[in-house]
Coordinates of N, CA and C in Angstrom, one line a residue:
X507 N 10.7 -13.6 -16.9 CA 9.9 -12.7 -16.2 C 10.6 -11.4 -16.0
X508 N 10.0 -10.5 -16.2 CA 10.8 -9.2 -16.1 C 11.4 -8.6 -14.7
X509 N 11.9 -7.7 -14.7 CA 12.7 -7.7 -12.9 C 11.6 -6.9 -12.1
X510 N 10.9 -5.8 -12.7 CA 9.8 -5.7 -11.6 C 9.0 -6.8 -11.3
X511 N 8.2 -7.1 -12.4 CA 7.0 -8.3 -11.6 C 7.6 -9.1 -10.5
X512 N 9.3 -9.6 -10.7 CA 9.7 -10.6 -10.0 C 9.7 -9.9 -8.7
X513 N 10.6 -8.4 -8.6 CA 10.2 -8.0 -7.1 C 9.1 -8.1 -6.6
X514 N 8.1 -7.7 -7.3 CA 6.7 -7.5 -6.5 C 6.1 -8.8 -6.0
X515 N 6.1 -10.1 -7.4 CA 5.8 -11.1 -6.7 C 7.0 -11.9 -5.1
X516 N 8.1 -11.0 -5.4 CA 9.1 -11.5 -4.2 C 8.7 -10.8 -2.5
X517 N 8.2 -9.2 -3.2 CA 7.5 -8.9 -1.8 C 6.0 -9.6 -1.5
X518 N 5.5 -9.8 -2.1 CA 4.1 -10.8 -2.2 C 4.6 -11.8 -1.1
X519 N 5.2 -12.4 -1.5 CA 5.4 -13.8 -1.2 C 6.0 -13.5 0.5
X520 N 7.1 -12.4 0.3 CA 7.5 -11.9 2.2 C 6.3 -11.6 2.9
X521 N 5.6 -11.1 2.4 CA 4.6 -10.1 3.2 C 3.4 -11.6 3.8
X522 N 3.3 -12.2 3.0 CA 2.3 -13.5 2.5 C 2.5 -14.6 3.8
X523 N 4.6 -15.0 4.5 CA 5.3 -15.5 5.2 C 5.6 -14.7 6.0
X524 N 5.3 -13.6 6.3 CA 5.0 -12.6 7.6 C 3.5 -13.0 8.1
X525 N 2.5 -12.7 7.4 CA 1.1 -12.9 7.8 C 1.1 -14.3 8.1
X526 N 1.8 -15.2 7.4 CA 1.3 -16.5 8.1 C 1.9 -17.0 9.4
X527 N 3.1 -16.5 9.9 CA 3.9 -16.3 10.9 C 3.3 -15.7 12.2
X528 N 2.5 -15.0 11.7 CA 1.8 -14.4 12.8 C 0.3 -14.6 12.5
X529 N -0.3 -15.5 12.1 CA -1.9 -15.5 12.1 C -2.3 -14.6 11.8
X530 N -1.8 -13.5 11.0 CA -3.1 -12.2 10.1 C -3.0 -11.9 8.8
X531 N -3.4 -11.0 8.6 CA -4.2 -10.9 7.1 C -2.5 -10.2 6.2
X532 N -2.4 -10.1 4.8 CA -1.4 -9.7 4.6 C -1.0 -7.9 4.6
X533 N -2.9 -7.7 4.7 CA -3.3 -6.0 4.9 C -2.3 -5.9 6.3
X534 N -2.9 -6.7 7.3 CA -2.5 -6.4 8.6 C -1.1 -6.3 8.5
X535 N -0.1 -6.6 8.3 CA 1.3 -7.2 8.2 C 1.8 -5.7 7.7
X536 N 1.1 -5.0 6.9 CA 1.6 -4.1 5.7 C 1.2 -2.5 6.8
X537 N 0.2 -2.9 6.9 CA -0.5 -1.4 8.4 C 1.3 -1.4 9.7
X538 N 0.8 -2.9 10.5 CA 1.9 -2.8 11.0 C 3.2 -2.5 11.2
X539 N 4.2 -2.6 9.5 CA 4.9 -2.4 8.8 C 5.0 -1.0 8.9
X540 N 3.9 -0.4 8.1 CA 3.9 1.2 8.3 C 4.3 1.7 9.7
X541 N 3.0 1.0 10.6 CA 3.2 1.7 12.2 C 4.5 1.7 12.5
X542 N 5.0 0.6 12.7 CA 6.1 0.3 13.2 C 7.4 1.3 12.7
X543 N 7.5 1.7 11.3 CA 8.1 2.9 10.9 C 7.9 4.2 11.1
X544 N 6.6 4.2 12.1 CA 6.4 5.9 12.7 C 5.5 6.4 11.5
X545 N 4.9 5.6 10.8 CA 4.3 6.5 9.7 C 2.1 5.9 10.0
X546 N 1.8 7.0 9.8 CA 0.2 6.8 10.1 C -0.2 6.9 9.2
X547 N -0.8 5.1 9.0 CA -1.8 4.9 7.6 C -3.3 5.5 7.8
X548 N -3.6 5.8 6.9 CA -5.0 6.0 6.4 C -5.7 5.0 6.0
X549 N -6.5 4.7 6.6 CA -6.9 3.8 6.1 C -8.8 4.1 6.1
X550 N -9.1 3.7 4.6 CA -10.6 4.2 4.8 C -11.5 2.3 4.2
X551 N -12.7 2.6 5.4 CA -13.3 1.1 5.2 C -14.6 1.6 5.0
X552 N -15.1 1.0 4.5 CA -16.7 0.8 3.9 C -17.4 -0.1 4.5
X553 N -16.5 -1.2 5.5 CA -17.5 -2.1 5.7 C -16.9 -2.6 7.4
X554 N -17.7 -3.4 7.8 CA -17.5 -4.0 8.9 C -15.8 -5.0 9.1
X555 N -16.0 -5.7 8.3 CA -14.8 -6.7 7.8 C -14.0 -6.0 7.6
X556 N -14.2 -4.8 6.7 CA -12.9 -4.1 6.8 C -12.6 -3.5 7.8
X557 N -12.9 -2.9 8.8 CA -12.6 -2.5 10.0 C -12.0 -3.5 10.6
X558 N -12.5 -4.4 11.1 CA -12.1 -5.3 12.2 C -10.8 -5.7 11.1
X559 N -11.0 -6.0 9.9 CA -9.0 -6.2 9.6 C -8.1 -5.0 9.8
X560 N -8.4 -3.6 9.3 CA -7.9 -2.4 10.1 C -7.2 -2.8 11.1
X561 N -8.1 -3.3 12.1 CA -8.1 -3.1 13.9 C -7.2 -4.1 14.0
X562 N -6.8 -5.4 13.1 CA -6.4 -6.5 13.7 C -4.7 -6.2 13.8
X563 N -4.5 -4.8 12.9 CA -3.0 -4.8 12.8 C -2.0 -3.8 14.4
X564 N -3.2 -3.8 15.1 CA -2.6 -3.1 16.3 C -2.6 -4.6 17.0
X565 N -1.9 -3.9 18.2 CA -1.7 -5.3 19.8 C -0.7 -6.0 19.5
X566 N 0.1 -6.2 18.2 CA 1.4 -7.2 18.5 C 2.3 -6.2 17.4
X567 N 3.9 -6.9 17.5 CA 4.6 -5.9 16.5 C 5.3 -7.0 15.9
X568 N 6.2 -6.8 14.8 CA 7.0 -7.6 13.9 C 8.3 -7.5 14.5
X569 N 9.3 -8.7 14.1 CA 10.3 -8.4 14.9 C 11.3 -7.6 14.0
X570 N 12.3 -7.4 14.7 CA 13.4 -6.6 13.7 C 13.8 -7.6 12.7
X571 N 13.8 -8.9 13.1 CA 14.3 -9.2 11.6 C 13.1 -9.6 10.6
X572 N 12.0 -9.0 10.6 CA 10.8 -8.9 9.9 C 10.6 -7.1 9.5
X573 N 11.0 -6.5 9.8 CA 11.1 -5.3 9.5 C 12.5 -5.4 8.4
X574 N 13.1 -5.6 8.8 CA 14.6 -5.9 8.0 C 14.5 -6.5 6.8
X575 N 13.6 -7.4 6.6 CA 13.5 -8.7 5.5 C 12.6 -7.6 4.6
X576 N 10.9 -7.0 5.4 CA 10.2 -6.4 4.7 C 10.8 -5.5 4.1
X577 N 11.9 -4.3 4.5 CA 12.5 -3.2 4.0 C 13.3 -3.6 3.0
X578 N 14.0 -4.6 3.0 CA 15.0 -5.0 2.1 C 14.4 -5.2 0.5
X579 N 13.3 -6.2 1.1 CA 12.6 -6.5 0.2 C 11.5 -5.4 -0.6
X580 N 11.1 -4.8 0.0 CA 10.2 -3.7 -0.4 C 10.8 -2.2 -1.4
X581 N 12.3 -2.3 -0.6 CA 13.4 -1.3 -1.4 C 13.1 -1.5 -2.8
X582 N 13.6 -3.3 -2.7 CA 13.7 -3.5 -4.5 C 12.5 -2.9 -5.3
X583 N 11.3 -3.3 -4.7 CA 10.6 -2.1 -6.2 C 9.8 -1.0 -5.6
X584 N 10.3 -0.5 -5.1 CA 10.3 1.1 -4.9 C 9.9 1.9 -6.1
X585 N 9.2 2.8 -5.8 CA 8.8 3.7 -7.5 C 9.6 5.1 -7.2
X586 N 10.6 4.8 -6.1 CA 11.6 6.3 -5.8 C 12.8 6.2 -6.8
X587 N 13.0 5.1 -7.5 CA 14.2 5.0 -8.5 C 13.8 5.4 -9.8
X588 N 12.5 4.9 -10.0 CA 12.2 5.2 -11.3 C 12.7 6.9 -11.7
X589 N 12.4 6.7 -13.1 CA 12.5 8.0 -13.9 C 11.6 9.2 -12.9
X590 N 11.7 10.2 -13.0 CA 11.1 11.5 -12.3 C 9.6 11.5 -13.3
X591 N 10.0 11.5 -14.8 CA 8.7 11.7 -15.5 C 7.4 11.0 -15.3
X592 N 8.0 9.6 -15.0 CA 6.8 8.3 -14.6 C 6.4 9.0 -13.3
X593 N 6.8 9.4 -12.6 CA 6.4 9.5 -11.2 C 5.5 11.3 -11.5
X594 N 6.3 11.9 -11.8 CA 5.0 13.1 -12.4 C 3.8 12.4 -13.0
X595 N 4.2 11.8 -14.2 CA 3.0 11.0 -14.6 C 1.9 10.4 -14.0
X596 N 2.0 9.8 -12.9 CA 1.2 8.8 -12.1 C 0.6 10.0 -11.2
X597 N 1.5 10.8 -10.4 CA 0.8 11.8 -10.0 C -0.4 12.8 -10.7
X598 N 0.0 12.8 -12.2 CA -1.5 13.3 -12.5 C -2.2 12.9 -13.1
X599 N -2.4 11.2 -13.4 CA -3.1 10.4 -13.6 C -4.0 10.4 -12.3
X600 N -3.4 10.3 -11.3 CA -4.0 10.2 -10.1 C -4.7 11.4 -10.0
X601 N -4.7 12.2 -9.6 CA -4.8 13.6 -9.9 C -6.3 13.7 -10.0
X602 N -6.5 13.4 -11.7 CA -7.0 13.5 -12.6 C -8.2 12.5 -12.0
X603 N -8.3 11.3 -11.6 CA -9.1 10.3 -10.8 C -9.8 11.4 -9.7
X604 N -8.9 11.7 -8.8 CA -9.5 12.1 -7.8 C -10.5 13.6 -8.3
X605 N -9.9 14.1 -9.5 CA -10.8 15.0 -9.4 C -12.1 14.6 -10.0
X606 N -12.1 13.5 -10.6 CA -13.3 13.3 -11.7 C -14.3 12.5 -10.7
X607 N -13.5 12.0 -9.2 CA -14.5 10.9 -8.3 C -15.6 12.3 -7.7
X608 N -14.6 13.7 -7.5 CA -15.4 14.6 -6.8 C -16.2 15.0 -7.5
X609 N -15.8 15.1 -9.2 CA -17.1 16.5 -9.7 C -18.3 14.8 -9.9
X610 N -18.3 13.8 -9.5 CA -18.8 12.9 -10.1 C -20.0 12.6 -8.7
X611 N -19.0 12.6 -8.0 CA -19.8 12.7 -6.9 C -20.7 13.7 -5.7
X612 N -20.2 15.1 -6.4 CA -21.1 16.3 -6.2 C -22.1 16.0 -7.1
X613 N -22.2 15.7 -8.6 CA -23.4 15.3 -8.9 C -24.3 14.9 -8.3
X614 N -24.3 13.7 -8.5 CA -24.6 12.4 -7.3 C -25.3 13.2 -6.2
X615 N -24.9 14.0 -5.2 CA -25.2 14.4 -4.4 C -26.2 15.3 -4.7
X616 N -26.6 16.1 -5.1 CA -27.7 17.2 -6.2 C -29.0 16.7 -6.3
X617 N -28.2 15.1 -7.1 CA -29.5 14.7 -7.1 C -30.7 14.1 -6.0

């Protein structure tokens, strides 16, 4: 198996024994994760369910040695090591998405 999939399925699997440790979703675990680093997710929901999972990741915290395990583990496949060009790349692949969702969706709207 190649060394990225293995990190990813290695953070899978932490994130997966965090949420089951604490009774929630593995979304929730990952929101928390953020909060807890001082960083404010975005999070956009379409639906009911998705809100109330949103909402489930406030009221309790992870412990330090769940933040410790998550970071360690999460370091390994990081896209901050990769090459600079892939990461240009993805940026305007992305880019390129968001602008084609908008002129797509101004349409849409016209009509």
């Amino acid at each position: 198996m190649k060394g990225w999939l293995t990190g990813w399925l290695v953070l899978l699997a932490c994130i997966a024994s965090v949420a089951h440790a604490h009774g929630k979703t593995m979304a929730q675990v990952c929101l928390r994760w953020a909060q807890q680093h001082g960083a404010l997710a975005l999070v956009g929901v379409r639906t009911a369910a998705q809100l109330t999972d949103a909402l489930g990741s406030l009221g309790w915290t992870l412990t330090d040695a769940q933040i410790q395990q998550l970071d360690a583990v999460a370091l390994t496949v990081s896209t901050l090591d990769k090459p600079h060009w892939r990461r240009l790349l993805f940026v305007f692949f992305i880019s390129l998405l968001l602008l084609a969702y908008v002129l797509t969706r101004g349409v849409h709207a016209r009509r």
